[in-house]
Coordinates of C-alpha atoms and ligand atoms in Angstrom, one line a residue:
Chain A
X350 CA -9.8 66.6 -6.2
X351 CA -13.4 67.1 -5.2
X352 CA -14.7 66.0 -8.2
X353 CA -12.9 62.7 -7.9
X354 CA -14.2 62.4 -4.6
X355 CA -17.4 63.0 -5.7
X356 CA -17.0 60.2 -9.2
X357 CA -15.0 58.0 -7.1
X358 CA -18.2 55.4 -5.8
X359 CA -19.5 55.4 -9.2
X360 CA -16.1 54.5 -10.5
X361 CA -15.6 51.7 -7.9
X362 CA -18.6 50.3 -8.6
X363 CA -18.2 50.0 -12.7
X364 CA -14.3 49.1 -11.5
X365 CA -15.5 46.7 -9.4
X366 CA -17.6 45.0 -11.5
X367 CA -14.9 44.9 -14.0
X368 CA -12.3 43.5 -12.1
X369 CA -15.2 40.7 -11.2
X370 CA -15.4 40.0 -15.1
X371 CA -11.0 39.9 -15.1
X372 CA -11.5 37.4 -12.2
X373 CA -13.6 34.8 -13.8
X374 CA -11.8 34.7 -16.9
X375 CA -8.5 34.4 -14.8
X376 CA -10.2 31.5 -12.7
X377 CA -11.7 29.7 -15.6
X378 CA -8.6 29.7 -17.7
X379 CA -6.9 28.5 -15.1
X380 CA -9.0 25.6 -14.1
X381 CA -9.4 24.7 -17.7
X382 CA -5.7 25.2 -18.9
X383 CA -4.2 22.8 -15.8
X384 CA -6.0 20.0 -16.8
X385 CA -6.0 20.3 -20.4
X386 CA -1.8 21.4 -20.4
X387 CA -1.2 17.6 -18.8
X388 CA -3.0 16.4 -21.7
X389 CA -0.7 19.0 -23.8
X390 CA 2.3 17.6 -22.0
X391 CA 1.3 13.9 -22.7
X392 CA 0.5 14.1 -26.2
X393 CA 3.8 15.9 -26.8
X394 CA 5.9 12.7 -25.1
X395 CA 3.9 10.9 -26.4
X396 CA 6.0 7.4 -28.2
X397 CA 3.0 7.7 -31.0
X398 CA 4.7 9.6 -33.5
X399 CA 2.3 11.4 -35.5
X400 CA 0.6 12.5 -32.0
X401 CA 3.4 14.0 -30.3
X402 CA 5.1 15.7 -33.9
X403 CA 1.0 17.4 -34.4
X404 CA 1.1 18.4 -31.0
X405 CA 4.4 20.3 -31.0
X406 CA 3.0 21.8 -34.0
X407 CA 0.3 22.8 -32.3
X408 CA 2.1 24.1 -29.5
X409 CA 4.6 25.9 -31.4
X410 CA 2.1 28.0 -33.5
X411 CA -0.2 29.0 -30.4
X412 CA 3.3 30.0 -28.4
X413 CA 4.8 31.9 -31.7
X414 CA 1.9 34.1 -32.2
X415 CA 0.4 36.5 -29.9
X416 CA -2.7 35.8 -27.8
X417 CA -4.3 39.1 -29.2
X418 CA -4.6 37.4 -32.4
X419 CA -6.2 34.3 -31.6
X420 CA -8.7 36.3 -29.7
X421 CA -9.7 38.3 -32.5
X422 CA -9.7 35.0 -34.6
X423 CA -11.3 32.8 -32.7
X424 CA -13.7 35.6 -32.2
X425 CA -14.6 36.7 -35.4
X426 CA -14.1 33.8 -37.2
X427 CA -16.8 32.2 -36.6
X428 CA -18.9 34.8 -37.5
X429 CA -17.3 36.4 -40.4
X430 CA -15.7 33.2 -42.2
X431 CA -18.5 30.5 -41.8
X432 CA -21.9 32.9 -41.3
X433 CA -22.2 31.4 -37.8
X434 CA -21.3 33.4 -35.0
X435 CA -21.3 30.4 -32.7
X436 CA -20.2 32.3 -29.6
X437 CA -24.0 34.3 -29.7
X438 CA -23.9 38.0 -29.3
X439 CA -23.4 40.1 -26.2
X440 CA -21.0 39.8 -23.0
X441 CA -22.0 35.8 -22.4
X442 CA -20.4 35.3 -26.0
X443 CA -17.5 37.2 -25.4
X444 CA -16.7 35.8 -22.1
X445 CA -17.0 32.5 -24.0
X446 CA -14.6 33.2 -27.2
X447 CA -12.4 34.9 -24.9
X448 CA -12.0 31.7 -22.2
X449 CA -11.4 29.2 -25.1
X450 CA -8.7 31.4 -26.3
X451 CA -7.1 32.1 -23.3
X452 CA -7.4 28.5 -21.9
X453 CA -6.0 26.7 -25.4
X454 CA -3.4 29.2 -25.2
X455 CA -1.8 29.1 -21.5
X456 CA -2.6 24.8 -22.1
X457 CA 0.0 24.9 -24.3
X458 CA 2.5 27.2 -22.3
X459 CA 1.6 25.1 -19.1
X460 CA 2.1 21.8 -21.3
X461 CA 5.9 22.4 -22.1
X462 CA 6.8 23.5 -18.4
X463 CA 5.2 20.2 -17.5
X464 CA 7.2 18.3 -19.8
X465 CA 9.9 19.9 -18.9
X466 CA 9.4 19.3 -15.4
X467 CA 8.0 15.5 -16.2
X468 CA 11.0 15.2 -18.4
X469 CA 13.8 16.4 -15.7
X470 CA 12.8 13.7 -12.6
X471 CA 15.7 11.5 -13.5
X472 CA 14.7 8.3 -14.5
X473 CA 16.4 6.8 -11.9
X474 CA 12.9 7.4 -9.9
X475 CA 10.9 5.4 -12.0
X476 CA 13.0 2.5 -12.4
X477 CA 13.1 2.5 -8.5
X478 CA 9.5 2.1 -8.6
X479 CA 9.2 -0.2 -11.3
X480 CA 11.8 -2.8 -9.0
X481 CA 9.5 -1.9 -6.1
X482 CA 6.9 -3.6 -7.7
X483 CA 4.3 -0.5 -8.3
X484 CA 2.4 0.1 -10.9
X485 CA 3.0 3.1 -13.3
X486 CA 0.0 4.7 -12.0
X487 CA 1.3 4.2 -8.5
X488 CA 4.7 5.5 -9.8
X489 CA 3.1 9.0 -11.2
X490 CA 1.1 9.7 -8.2
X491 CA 3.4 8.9 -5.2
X492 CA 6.7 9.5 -6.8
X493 CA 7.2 11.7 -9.5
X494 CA 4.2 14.1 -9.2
X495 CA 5.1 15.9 -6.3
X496 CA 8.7 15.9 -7.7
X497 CA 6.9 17.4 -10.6
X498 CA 5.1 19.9 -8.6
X499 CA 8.2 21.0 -7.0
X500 CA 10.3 21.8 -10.1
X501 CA 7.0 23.6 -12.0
X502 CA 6.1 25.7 -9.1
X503 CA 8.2 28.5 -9.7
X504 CA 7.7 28.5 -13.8
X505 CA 4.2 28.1 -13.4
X506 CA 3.9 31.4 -11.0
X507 CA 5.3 32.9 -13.6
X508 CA 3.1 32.4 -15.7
X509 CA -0.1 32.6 -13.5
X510 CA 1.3 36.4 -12.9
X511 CA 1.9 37.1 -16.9
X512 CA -1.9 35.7 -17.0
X513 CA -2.9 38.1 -14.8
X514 CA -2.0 40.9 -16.7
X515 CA -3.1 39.1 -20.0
X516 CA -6.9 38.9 -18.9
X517 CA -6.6 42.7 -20.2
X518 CA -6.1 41.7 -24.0
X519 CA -9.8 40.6 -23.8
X520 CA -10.7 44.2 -24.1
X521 CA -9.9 43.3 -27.5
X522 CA -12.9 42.0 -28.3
X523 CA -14.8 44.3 -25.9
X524 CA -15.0 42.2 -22.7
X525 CA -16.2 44.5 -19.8
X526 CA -13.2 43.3 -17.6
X527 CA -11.0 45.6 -16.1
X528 CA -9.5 47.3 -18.5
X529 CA -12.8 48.1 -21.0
X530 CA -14.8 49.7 -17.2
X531 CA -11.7 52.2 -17.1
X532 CA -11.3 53.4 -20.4
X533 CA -15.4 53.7 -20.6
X534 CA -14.6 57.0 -18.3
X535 CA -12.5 58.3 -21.2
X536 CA -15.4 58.5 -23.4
X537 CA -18.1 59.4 -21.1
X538 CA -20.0 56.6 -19.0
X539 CA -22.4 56.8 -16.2
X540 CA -22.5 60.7 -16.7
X541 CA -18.5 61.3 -16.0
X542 CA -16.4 62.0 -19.4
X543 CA -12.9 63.1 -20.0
X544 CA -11.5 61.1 -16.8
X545 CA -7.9 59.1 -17.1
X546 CA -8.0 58.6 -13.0
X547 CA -10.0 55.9 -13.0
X548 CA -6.9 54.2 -15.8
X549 CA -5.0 54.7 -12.8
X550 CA -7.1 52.9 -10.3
X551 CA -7.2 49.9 -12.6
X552 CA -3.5 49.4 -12.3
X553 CA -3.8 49.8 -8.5
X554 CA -6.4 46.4 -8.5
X555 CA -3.6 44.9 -11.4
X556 CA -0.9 45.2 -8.7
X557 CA -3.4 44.0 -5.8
X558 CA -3.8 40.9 -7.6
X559 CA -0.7 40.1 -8.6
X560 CA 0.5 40.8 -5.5
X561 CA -1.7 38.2 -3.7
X562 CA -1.0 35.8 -6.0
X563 CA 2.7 36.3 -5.9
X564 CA 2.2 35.8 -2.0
X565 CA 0.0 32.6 -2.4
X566 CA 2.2 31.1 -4.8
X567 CA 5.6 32.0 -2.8
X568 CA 4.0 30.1 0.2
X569 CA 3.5 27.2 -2.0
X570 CA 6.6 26.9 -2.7
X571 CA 7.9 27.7 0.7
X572 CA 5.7 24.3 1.4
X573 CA 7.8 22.3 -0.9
X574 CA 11.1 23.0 0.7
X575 CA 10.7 20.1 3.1
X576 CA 13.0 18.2 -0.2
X577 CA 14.9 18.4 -2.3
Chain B
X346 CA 17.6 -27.2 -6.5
X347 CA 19.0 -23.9 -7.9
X348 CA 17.3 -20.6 -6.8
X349 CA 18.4 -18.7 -9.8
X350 CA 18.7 -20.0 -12.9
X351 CA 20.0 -17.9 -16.1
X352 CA 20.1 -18.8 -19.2
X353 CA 21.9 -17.9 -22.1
X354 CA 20.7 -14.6 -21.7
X355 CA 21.4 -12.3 -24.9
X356 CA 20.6 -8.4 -25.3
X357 CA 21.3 -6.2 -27.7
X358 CA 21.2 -2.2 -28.5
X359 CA 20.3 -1.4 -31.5
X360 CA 23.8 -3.0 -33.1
X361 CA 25.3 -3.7 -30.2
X362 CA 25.8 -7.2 -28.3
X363 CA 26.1 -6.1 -25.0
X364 CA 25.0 -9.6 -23.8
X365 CA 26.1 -12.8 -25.4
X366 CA 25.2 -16.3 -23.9
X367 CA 25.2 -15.3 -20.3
X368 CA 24.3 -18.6 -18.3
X369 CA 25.0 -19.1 -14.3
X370 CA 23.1 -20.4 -11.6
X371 CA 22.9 -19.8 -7.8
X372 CA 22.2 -21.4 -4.4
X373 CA 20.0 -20.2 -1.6
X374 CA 22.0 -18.2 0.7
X375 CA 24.9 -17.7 -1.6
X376 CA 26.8 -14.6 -2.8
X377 CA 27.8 -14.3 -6.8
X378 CA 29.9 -11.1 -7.2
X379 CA 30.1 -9.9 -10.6
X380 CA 33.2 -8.1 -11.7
X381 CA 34.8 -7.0 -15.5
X382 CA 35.6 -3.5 -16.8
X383 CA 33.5 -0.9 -17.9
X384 CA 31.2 -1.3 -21.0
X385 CA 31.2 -5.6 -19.9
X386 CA 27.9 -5.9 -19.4
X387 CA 27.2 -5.9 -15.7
X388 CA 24.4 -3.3 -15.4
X389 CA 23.0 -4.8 -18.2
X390 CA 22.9 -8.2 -16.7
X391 CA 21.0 -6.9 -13.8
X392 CA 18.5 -5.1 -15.5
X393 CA 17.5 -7.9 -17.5
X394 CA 17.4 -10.1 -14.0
X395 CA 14.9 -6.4 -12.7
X396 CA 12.7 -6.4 -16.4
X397 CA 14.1 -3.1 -16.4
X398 CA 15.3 -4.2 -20.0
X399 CA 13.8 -7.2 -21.8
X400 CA 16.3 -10.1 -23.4
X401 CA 16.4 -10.7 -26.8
X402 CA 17.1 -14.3 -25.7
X403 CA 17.4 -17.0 -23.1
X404 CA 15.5 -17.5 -20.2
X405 CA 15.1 -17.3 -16.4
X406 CA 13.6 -19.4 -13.5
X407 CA 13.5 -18.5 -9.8
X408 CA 13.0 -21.6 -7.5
X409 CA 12.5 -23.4 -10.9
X410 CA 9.4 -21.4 -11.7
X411 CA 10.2 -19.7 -15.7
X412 CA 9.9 -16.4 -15.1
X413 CA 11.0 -15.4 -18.8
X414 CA 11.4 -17.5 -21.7
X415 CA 12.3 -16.0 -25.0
X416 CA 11.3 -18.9 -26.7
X417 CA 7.7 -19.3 -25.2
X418 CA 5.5 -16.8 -26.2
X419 CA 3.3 -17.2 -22.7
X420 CA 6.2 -16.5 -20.7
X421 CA 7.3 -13.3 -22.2
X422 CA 3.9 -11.8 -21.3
X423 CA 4.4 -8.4 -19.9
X424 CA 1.1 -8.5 -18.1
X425 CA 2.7 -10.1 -14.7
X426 CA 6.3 -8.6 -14.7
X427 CA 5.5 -6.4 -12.4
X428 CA 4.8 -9.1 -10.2
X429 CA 7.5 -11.3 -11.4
X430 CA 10.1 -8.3 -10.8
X431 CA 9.1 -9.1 -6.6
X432 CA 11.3 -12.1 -7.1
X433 CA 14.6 -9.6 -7.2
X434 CA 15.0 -6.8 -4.9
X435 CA 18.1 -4.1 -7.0
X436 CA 20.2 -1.8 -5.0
X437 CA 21.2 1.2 -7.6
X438 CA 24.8 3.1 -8.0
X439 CA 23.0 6.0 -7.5
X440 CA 20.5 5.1 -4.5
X441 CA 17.3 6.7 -6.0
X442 CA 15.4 7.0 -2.6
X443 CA 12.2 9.2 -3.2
X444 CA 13.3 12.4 -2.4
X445 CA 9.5 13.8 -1.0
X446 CA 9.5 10.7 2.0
X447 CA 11.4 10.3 4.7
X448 CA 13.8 7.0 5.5
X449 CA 11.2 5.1 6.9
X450 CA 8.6 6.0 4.4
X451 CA 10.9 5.2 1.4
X452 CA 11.0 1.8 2.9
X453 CA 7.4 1.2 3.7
X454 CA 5.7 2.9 0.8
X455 CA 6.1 -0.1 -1.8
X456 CA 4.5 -2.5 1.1
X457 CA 1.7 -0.4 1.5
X458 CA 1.2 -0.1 -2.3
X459 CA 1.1 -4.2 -2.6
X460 CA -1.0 -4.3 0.8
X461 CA -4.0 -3.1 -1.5
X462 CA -3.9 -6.2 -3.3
X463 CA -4.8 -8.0 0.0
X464 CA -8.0 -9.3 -0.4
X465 CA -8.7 -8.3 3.1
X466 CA -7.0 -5.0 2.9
X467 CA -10.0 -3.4 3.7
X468 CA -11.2 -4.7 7.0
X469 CA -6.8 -5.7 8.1
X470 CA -5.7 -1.9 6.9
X471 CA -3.9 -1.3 10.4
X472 CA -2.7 -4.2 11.2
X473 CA -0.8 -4.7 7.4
X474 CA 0.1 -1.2 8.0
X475 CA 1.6 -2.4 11.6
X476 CA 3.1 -5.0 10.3
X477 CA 4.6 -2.9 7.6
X478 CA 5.9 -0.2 9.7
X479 CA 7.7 -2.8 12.1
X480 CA 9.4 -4.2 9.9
X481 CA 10.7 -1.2 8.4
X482 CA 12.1 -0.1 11.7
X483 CA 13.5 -3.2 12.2
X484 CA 15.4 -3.3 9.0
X485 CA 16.4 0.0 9.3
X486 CA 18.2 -0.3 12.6
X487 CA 19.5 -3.4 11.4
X488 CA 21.1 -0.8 8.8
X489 CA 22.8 0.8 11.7
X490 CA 19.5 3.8 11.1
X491 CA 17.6 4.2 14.0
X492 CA 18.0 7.3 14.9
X493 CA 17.5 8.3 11.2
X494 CA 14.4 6.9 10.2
X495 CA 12.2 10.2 10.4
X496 CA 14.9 12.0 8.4
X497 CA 14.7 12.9 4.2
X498 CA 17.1 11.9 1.7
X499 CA 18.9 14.9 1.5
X500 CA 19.4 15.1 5.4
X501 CA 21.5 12.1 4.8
X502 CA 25.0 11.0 4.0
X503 CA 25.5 8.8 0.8
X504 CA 26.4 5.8 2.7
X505 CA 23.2 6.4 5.2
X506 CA 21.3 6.8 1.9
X507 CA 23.0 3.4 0.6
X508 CA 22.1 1.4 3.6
X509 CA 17.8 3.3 3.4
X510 CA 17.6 1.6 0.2
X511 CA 19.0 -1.4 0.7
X512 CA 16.5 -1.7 3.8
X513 CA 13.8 -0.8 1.3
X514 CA 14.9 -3.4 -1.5
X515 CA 14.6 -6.1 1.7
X516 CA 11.3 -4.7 2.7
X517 CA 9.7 -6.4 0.2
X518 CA 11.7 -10.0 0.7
X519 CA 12.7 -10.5 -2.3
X520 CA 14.8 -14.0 -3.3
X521 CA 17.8 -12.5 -4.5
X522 CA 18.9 -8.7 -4.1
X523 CA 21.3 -7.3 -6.6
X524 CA 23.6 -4.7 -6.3
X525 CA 24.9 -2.4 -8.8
X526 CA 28.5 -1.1 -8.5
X527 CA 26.9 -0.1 -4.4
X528 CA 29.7 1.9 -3.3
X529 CA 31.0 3.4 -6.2
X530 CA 29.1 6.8 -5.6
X531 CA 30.6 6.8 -2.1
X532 CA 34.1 7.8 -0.8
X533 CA 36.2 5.4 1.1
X534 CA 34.9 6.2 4.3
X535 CA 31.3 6.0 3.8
X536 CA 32.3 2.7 1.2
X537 CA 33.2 0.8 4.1
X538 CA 30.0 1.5 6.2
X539 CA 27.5 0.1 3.3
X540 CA 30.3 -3.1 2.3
X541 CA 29.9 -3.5 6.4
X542 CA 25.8 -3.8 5.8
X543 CA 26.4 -6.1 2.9
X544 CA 28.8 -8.3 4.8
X545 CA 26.1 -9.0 7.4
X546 CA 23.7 -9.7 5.2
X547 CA 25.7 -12.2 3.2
X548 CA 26.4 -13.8 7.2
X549 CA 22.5 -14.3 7.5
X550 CA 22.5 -16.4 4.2
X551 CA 21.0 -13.6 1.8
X552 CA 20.7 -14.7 -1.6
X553 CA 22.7 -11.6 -3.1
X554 CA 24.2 -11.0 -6.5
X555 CA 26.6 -7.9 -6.5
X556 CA 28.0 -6.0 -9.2
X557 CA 31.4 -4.4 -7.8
X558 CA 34.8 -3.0 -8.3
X559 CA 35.8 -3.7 -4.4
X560 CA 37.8 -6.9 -5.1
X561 CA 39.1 -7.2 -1.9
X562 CA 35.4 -7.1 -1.0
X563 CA 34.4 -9.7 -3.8
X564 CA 37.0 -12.0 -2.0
X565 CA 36.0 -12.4 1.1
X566 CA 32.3 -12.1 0.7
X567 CA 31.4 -14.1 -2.1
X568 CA 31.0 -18.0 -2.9
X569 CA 31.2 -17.5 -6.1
X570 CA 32.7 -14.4 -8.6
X571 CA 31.8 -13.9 -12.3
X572 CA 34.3 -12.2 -14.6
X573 CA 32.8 -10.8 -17.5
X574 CA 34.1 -8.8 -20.5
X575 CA 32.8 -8.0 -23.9
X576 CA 29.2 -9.5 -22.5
X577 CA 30.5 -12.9 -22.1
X578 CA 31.0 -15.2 -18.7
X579 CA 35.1 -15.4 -18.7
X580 CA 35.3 -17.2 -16.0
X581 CA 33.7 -18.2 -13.2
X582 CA 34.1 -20.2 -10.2
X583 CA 35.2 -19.5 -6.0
X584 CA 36.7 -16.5 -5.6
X585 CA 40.1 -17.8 -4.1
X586 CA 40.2 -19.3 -7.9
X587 CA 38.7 -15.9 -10.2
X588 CA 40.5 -13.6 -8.1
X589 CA 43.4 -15.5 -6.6
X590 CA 44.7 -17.8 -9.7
X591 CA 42.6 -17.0 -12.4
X592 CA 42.8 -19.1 -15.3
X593 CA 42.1 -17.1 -18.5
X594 CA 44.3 -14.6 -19.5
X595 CA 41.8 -11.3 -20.3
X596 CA 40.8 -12.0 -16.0
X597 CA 44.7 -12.2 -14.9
X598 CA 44.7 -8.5 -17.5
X599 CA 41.8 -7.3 -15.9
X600 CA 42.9 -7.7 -12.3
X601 CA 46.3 -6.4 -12.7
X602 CA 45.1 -3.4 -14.2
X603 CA 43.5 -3.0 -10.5
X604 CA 46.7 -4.0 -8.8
X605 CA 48.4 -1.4 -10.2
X606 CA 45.7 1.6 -9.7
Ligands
ATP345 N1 20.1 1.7 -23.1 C1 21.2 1.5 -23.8 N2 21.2 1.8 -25.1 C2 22.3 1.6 -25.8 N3 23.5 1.1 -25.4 C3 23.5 0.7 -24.1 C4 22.4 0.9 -23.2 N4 22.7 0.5 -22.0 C5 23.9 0.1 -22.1 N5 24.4 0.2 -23.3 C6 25.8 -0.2 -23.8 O1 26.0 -1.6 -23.3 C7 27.3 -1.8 -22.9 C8 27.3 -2.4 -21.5 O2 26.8 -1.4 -20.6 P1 26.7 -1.7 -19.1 O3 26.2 -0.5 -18.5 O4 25.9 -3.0 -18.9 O5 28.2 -2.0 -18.7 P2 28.8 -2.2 -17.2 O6 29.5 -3.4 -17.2 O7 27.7 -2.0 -16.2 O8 29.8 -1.0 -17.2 P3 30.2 0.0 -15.9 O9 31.3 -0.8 -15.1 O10 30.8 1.2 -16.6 O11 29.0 0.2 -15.1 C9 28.0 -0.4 -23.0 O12 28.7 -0.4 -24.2 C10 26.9 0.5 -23.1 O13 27.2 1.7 -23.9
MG346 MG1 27.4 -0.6 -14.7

């Protein structure tokens, strides 16, 4: 007990800096897989054949294979297959490989609980719009997008929690995010060897954050209950 | 000169004629009701009048302006139908309010949309706004809603919903309002309140075509009652004739098979 006492500030501190690498990636799949899962969504619906049947194709092969695969693929493959490790070596490359894959991949999982939201606003809505004069612009914005927002809100948290846990499959490829700081105690790192605790204390910051966002998220949604 | 004028109007799904040749024309201030079974044609009719569905054929003219012409290329354009849909307000079955705004938002928010294509929207924002807002009050306790108008959608009964959207179809003045089969998602009670609404509309000389299955309704309020079936005008005329003696046999079929439910 003492002795973990004693290793605990180092730990916190690699821990820390860790869980600072698990945040970015978190924050920068998220702000690139919104976006780019609406245009997901839209090439999916789209009325252009050949668009919306590649696009599903797409979609179905990143969704039917796991996420640890496209890392190591999109990671090594560069590298290995065309003799040009595009991604550069070190952590800057490995942050990089590791937020393509995780943004093309929760894009795609966003995209089809958009359509499915997009797709269940009765069309009823639209029509009313379209009588009313507005533009379809005008229709998207001020009628069926907070519609939208309503019936995704409680898919998407889902998923935003599932993501949270799945920033540790970059350890993968040896990103120093949460998961890679505890396990270096296993081995020996910063003069402490042998330790598991610190494994422990990794799940503790897990549950911190998914708790916070399960909080923020169930507040959104208590905002949205104004209509139904 | 006519305020509406259709003609031969023809649309089809796919293989199906669900409009064949349908020609009519209305005054100002009068009241066409259009009655027929199910699967005649009705909706279909009024989404054509909306450009919510485009005729294979035919044309229409509001105050003698061509609106649509199947035969003329330049008035087929899709480019202005949002503008030309303005001309015709449409009341739906199924209300459709916007479920995020309240009663008087669902009637001003199309207002305020066009209001942005004032030139001087800019430098006049509040006072359109003002403008808009009054009205919208006004209409709404016209629809028997004051005391409603801050409340959502879902706060309200089917026949207050009913009477928000028809205050939000008349928010935008157009030259005829349509009605689809208004009632027909309400129970009797609730029926009466919005065939009430209608009534005094029709009283103020409301240019108002009106899908139903409320013939004693269609009687009294209208000067004039189509019957269709199988996409084609039956007969048409005053309603103590359509209703009362009808001439053609499948309209004498038709409204027995009401006198009996
Ligand atoms: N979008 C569509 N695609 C294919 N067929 C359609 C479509 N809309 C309507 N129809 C068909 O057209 C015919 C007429 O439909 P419509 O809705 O106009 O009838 P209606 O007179 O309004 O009937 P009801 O009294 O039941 O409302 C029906 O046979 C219907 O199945
Ligand atoms: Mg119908």
């Amino acid at each position: 007990m003492d002795l973990i006492l004693q290793q605990m500030p180092v730990v916190l501190k690699s821990l820390n800096e860790g869980f600072l690498q698990t945040l970015k990636l978190f924050f920068v799949t998220g702000l690139g897989a919104f976006p780019l899962g609406l245009v997901i969504a839209f090439g999916s619906m789209s009325r252009f054949k050949p668009l919306s049947v590649l696009t599903r194709f797409v979609v179905w092969v990143v969704r039917g294979t796991p996420l640890m695969i496209q890392l190591l693929i999109i990671y090594y493959f560069p590298g290995m297959v065309l003799h040009n490790n595009v991604w550069g070596s070190g952590e800057t490359g490995r942050f990089t490989a590791s937020a393509i894959a995780f943004i093309f991949n929760y894009a795609c999982y966003f995209s089809e609980i958009y359509r499915g939201g997009i797709q269940s606003i009765p069309r009823g809505q639209q029509e009313a719009g379209m009588v009313l004069g507005m533009t379809r612009s005008q229709i998207f914005f001020k009628v069926t997008l907070l519609q939208v927002i309503k019936r995704i809100v409680p898919p998407m948290s889902n998923e935003i929690i599932t993501l949270v846990k799945d920033t540790a499959l970059a350890r993968i490829i040896a990103l120093q995010e949460l998961i890679w700081a505890g396990q270096a105690f296993l081995k020996g790192s910063h003069g402490i060897a042998g330790a598991i605790w610190p494994l422990f204390f990794t799940a503790v910051y897990y549950l911190a954050f998914t708790g916070v966002m399960t909080l923020v998220l169930g507040r959104l949604e208590k905002r949205l209950d104004y209509f139904r | 000169m006519a305020i509406l004028d259709v003609k031969d109007i023809r649309k089809s799904f796919g293989q199906t004629e669900v409009l064949k040749d349908i020609s009519f024309s209305l005054e100002r201030g009068q009241v066409v009701s259009v009655i027929g079974s199910s699967g005649s044609g009705k909706t279909t009719l009024l989404r054509c009048l909306n450009f919510l569905e485009r005729p294979d054929g035919g044309s229409i003219a509001v105050n003698g302006q061509v609106l649509f012409d199947a035969a003329d290329p330049a008035a087929r354009r899709e480019a202005d139908i949002r503008r030309k849909r303005l001309h015709f307000g449409l009341v739906f079955q199924s209300f459709n309010l916007f479920p995020q705004y309240t009663a008087l938002q669902n009637v001003t928010l199309a207002g305020r949309l066009l209001a942005k294509e004032d030139p001087d929207y800019k430098t006049r924002k509040k006072e359109l706004f003002a403008r808009i807002d009054g009205e919208a009050r006004q209409l709404l306790a016209q629809m028997g809603l004051s005391d409603r108008m801050d409340n959502y959608p879902h706060q309200l009964s089917g026949g207050q919903q009913q009477r928000v959207a028809i205050a939000r179809a008349l928010a935008l003045q157009p030259d005829i309002l349509c009605f689809d089969e208004p009632t027909s998602a309400l129970d009797p009670e609730l029926t009466q309140e919005v065939l009430r609404v209608i009534r005094q509309l029709a009283q103020r000389q409301t240019t108002m075509i009106i899908v139903t299955h409320e013939m004693a309704f269609a009687r009294d309020v209208s000067t004039q009652v189509i019957f269709m079936d199988g996409g084609v005008v039956v007969e048409s005329g005053p309603p103590e004739q359509v209703i009362g003696a009808p001439t053609q046999e499948r309209t004498r079929r038709f409204l027995d098979s009401y006198n009996q439910a």
